[in-house]
PDB file of C-alpha atoms in Angstrom:
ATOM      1  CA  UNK A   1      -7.296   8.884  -0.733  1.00 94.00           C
ATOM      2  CA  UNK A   2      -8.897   9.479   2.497  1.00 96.00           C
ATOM      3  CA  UNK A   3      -9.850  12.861   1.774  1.00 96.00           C
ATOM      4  CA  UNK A   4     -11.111  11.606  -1.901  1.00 97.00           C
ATOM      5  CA  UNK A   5     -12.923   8.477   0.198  1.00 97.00           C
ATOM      6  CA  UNK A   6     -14.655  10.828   2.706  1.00 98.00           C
ATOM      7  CA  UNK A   7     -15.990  13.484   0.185  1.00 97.00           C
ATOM      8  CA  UNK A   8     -17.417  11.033  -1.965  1.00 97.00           C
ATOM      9  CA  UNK A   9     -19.695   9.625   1.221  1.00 97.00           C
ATOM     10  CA  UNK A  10     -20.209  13.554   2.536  1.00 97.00           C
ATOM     11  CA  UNK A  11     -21.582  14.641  -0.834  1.00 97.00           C
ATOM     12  CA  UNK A  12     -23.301  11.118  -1.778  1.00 96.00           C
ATOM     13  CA  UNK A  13     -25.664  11.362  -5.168  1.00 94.00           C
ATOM     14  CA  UNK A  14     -24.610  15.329  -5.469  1.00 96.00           C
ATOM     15  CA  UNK A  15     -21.015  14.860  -6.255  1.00 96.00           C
ATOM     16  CA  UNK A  16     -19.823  15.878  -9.880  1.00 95.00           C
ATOM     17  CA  UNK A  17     -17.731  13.199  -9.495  1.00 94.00           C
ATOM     18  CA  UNK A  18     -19.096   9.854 -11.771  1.00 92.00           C
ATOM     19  CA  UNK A  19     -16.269   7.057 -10.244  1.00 92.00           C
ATOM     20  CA  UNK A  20     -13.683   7.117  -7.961  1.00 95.00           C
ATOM     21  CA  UNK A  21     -10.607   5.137  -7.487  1.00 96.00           C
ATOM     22  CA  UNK A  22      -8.718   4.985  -3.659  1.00 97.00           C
ATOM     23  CA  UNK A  23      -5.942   3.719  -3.507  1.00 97.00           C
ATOM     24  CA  UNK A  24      -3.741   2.747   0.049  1.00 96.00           C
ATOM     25  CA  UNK A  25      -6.446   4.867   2.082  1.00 97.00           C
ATOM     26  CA  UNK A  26      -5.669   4.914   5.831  1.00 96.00           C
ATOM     27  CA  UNK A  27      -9.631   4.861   6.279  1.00 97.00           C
ATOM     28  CA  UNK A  28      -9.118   4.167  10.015  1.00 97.00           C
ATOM     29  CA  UNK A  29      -7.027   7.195  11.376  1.00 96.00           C
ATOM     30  CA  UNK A  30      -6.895   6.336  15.322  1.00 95.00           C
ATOM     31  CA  UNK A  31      -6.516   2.660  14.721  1.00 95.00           C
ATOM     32  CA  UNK A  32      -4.012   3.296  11.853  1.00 93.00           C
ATOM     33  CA  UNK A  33      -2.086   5.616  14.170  1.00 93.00           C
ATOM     34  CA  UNK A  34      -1.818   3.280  17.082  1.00 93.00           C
ATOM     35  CA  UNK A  35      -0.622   0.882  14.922  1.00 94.00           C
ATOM     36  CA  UNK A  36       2.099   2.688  12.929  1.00 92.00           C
ATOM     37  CA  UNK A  37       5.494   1.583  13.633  1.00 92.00           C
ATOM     38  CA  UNK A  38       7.887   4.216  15.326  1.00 91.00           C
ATOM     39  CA  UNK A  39      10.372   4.372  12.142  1.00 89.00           C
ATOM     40  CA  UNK A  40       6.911   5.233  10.055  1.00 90.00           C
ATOM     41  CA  UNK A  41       5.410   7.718  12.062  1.00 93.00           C
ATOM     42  CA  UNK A  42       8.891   9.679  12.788  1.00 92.00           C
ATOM     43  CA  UNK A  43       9.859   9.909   9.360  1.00 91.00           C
ATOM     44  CA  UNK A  44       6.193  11.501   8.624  1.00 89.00           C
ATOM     45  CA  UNK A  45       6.855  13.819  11.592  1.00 91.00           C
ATOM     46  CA  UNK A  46      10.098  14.781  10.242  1.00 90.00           C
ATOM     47  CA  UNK A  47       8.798  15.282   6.288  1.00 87.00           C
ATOM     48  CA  UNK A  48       5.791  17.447   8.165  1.00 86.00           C
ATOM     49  CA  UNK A  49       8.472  19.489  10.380  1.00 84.00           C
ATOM     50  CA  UNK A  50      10.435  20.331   7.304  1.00 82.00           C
ATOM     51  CA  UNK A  51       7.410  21.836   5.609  1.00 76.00           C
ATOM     52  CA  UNK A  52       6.615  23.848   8.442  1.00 71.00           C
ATOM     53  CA  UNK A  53      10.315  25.414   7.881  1.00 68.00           C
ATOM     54  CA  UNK A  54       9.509  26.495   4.228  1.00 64.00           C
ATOM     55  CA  UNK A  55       5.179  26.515   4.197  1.00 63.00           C
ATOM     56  CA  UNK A  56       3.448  26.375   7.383  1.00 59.00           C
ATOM     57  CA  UNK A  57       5.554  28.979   9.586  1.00 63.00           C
ATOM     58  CA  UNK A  58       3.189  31.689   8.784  1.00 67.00           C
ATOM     59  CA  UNK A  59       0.262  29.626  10.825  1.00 66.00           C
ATOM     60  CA  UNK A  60       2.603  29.704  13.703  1.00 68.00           C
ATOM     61  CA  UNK A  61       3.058  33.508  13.582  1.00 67.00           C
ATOM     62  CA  UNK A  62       1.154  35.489  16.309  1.00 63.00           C
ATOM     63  CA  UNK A  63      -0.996  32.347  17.380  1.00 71.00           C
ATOM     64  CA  UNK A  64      -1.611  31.847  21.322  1.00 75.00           C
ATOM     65  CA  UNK A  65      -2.258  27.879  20.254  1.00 83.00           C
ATOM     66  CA  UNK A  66       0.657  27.073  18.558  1.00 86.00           C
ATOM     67  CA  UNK A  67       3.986  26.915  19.884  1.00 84.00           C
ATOM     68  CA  UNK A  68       6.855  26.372  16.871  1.00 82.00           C
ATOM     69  CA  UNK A  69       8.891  24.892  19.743  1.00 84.00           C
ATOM     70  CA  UNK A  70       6.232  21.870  20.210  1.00 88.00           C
ATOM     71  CA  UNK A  71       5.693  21.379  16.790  1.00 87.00           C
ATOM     72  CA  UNK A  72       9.310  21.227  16.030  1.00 86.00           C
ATOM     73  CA  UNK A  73       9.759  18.657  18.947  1.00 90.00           C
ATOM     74  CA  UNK A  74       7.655  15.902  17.677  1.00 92.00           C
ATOM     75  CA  UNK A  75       8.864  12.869  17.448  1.00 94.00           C
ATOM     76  CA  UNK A  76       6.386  11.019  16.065  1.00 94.00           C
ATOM     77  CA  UNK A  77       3.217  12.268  13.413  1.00 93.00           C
ATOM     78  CA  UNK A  78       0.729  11.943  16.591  1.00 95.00           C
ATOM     79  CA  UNK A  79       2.706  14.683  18.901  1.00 94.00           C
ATOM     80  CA  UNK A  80       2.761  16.622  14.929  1.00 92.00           C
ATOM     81  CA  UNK A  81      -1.045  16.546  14.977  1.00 94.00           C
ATOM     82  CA  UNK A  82      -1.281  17.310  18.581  1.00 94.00           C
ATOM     83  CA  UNK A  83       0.986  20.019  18.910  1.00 92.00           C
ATOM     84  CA  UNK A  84      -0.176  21.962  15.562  1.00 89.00           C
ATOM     85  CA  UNK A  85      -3.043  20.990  13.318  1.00 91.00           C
ATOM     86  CA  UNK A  86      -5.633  19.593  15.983  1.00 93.00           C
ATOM     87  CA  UNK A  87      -5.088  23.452  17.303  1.00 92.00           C
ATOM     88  CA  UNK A  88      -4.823  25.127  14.317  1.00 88.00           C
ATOM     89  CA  UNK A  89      -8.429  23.596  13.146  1.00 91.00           C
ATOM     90  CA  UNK A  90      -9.864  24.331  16.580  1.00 93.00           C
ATOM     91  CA  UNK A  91     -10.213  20.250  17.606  1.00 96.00           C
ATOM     92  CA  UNK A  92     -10.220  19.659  21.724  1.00 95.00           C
ATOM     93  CA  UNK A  93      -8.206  16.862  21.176  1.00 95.00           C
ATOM     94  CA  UNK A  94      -5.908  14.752  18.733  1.00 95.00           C
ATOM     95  CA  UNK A  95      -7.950  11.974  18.529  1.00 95.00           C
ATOM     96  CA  UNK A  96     -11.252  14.599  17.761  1.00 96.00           C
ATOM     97  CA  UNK A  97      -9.307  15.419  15.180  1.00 96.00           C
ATOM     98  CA  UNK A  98      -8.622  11.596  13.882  1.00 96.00           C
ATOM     99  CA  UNK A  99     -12.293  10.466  14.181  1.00 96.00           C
ATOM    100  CA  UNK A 100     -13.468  13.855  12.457  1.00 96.00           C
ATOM    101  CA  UNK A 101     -11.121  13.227   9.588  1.00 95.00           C
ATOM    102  CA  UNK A 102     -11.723   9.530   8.671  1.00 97.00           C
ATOM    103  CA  UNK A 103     -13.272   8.240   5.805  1.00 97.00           C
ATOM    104  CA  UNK A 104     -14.539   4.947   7.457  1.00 97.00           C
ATOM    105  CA  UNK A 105     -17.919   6.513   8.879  1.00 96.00           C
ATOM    106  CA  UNK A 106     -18.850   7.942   5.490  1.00 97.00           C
ATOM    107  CA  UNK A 107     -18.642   4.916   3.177  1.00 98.00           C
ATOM    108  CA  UNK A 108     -22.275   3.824   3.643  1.00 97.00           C
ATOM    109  CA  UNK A 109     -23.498   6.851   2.095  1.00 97.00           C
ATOM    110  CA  UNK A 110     -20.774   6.486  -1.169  1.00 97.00           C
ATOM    111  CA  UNK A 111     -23.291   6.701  -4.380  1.00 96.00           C
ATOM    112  CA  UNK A 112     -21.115   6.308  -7.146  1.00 94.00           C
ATOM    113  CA  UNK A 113     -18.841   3.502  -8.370  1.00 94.00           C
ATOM    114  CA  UNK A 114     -15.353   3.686  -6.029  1.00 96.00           C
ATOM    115  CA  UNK A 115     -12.509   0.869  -6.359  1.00 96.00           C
ATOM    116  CA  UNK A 116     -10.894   0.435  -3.836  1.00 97.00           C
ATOM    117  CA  UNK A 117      -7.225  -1.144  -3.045  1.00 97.00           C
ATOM    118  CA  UNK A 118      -5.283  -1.784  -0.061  1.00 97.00           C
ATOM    119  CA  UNK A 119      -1.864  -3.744   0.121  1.00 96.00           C
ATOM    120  CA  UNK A 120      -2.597  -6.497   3.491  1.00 96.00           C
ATOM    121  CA  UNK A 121       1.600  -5.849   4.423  1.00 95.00           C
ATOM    122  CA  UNK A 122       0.785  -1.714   4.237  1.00 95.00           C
ATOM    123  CA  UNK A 123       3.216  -0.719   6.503  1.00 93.00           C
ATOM    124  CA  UNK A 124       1.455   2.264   6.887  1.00 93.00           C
ATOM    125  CA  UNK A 125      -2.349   1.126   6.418  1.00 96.00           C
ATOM    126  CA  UNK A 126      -2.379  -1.759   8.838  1.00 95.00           C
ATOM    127  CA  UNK A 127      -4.346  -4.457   7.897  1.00 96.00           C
ATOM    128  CA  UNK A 128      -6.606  -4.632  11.055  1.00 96.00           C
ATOM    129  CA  UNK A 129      -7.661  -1.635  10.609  1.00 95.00           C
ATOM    130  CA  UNK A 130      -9.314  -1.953   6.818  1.00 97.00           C
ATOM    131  CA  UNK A 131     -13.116  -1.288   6.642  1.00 97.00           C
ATOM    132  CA  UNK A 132     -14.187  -5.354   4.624  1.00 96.00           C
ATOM    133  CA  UNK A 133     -17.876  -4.828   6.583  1.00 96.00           C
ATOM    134  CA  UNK A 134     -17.751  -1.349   5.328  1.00 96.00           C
ATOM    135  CA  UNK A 135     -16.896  -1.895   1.964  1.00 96.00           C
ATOM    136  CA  UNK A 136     -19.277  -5.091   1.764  1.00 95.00           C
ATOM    137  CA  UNK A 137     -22.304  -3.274   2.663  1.00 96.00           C
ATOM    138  CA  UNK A 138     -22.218  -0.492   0.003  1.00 96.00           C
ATOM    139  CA  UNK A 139     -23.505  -2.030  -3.061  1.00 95.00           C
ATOM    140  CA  UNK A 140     -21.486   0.872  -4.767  1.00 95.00           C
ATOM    141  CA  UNK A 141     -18.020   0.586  -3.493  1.00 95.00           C
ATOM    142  CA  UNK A 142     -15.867  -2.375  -4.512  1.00 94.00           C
ATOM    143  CA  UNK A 143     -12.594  -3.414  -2.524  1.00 96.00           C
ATOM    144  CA  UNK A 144      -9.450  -5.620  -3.412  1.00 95.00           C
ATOM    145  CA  UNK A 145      -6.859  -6.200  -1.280  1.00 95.00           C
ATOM    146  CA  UNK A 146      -3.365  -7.931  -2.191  1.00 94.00           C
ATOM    147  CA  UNK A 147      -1.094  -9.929  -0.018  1.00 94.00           C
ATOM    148  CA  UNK A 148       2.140  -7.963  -1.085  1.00 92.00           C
ATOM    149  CA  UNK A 149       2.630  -4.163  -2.106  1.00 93.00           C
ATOM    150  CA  UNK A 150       3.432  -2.105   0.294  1.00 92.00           C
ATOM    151  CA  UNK A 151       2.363   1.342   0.636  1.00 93.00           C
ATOM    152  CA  UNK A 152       1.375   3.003  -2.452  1.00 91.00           C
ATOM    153  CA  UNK A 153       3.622   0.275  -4.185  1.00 90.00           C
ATOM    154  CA  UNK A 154       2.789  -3.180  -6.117  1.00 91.00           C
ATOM    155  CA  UNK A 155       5.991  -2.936  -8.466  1.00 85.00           C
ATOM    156  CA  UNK A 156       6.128  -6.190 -10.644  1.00 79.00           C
ATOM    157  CA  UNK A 157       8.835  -7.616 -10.855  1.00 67.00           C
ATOM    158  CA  UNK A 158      11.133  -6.846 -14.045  1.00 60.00           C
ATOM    159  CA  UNK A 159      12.099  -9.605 -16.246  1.00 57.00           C
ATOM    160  CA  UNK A 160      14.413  -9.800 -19.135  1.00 55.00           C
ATOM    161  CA  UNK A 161      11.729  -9.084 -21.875  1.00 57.00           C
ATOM    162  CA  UNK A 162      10.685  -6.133 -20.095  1.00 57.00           C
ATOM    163  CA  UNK A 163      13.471  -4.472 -19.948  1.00 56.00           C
ATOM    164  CA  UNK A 164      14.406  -5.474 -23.732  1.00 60.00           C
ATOM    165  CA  UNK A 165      10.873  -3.742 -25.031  1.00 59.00           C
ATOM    166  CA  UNK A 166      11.944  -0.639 -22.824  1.00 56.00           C
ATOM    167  CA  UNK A 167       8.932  -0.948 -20.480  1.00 54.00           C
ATOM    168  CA  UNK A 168       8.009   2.129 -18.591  1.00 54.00           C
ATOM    169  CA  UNK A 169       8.025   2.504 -14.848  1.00 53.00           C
ATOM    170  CA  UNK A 170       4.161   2.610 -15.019  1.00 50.00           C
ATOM    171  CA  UNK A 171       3.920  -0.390 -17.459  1.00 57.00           C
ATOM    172  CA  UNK A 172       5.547  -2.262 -14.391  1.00 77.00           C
ATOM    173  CA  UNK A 173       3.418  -1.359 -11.650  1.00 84.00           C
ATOM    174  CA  UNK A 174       0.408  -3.591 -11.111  1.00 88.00           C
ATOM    175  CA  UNK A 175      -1.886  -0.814  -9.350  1.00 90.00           C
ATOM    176  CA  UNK A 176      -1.621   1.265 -12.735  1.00 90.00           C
ATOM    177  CA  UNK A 177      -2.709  -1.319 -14.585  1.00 87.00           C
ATOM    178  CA  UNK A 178      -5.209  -1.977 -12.473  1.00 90.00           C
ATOM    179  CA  UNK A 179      -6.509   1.830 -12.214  1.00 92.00           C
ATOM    180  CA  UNK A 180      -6.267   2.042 -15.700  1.00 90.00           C
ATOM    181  CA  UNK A 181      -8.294  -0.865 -16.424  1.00 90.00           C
ATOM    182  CA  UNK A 182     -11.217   0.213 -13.971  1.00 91.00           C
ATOM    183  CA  UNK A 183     -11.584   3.524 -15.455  1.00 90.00           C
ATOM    184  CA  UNK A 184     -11.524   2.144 -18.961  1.00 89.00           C
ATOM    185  CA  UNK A 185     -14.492  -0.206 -17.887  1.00 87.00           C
ATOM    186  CA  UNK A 186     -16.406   2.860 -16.381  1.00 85.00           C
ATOM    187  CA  UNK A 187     -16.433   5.157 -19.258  1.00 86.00           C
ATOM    188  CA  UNK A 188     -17.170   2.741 -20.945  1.00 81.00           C
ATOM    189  CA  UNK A 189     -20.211   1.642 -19.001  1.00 75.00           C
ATOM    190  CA  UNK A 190     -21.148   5.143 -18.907  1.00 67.00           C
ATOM    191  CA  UNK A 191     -20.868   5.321 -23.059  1.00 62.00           C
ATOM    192  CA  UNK A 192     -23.155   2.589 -23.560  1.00 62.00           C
ATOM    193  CA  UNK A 193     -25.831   4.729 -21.318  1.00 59.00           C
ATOM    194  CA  UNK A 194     -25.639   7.650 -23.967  1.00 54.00           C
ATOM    195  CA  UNK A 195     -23.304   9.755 -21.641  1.00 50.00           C
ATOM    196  CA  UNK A 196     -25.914   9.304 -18.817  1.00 51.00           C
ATOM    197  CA  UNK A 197     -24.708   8.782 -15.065  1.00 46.00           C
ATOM    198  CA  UNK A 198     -27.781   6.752 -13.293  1.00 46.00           C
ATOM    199  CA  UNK A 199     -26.383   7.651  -9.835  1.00 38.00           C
ATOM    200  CA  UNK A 200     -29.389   6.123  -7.982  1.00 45.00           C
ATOM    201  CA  UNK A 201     -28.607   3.049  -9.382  1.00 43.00           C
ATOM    202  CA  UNK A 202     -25.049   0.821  -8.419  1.00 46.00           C
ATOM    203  CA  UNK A 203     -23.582  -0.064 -11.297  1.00 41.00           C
ATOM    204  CA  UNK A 204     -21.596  -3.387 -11.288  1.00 46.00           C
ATOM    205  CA  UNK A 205     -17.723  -2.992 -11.904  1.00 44.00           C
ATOM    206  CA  UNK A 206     -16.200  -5.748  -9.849  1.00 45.00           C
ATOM    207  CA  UNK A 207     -17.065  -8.162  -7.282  1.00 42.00           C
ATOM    208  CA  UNK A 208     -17.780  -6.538  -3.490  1.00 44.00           C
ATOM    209  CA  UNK A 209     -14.146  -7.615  -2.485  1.00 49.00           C
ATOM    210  CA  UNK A 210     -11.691  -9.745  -4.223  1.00 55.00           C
ATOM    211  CA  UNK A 211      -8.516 -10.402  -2.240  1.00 53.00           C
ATOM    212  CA  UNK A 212      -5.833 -11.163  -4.959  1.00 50.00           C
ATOM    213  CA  UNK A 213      -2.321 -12.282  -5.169  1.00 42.00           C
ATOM    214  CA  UNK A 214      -1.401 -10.793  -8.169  1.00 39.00           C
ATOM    215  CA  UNK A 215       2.947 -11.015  -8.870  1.00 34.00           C
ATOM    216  CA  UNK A 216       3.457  -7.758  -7.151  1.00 34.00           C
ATOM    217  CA  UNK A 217       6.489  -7.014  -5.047  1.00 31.00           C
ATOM    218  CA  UNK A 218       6.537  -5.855  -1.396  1.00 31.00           C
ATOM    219  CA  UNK A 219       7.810  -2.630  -1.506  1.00 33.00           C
ATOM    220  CA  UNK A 220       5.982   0.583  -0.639  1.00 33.00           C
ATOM    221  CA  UNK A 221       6.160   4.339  -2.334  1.00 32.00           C
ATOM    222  CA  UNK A 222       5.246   7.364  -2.696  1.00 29.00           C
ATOM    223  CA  UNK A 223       3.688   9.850   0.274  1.00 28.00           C
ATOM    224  CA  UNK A 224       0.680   9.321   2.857  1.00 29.00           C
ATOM    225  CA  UNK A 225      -2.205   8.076   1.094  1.00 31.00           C
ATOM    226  CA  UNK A 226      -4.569  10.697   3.279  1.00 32.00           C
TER     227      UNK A 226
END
């Protein structure tokens, strides 16, 4: 999401792309780092570790940056970063490497329609570090956040009829829905211009932020939405 989020504002009116959809974006990636809890951010360091076991050893090989024994050693995703990407991409520091990669400076110049969504009880998104003055400002970006659904979660909850019409996994996930329902409004926005994109012109899709409190459940899923 935060590579998708950043792209879209580094490419502006000459992007292929006609709407986006981001989804648990960390937008923020200093503040979002200083605010991730220890049990978060060591479990990321240990995922990233294990892929440098099976993918990212050859990186490692013959470099006088990298040290396998530092990267190996981290504890948390920070001292991860630190010890082998921030060198690896030639950064003077970890937090160079943090303000470089986030999408937050880049959403003024956004020029096509982008949804986006962010859970306010993200463990892994804090709340305080969301971009609402960002979002607000671009007449083409439109944000909702919800008071429960973790990280890369919103799982409604499953009732008797449900289950009894065989629902699907994705039929009982809110941010699907959701997704679904915003790309089903833009094409067909875009039909009813003949197949045209007008990307100098913002075209209205939802209000500039809704905060909603849609029957979602708390609980988070799925990978690092960066």
């Amino acid at each position: 999401a935060n590579v998708a989020a950043k792209y879209l504002g580094e490419e502006g009116a000459r992007t292929p792309v006609d709407f986006a959809c981001v989804v648990g974006n960390p937008w923020d990636l200093p503040h979002i780092n200083r605010k991730l809890p220890y049990i978060v951010t060591n479990t990321l360091a240990t995922n990233l570790q294990e892929f440098q076991h099976s993918k990212a050893a050859k990186f490692v090989e013959g470099s006088d940056k990298i040290s396998n024994k530092d990267v190996l050693a981290a504890k948390t995703i920070k001292q991860y970063d630190e010890a082998f990407l921030r060198r690896h991409f030639g950064y003077a520091s970890v937090g160079d490497y943090y303000r470089d990669g986030s999408s937050i400076a880049y959403i003024k110049a956004v020029r096509v329609p982008m949804l986006a969504v962010n859970a306010l009880d993200d463990p892994v998104v804090h709340w305080t570090g969301l971009p609402f003055d960002e979002l607000a400002s671009n007449p083409y970006t439109a944000f909702i956040t919800t008071r429960t659904g973790g990280h890369l979660g919103w799982f409604q909850t499953s009732d008797r009829r449900n289950r009894e019409k065989g629902a699907s996994s994705v039929d009982q996930r809110w941010i699907c829905n959701l997704i679904r329902g915003f790309f089903d409004l833009a094409v067909g926005m875009e039909g009813e211009q003949g197949g045209e994109s007008d990307l100098d012109t913002p075209r209205e899709t939802l209000p500039r932020h809704q905060k909603t409190q849609q029957h979602v459940g708390g609980g988070g899923g799925g990978g690092a939405g960066s």
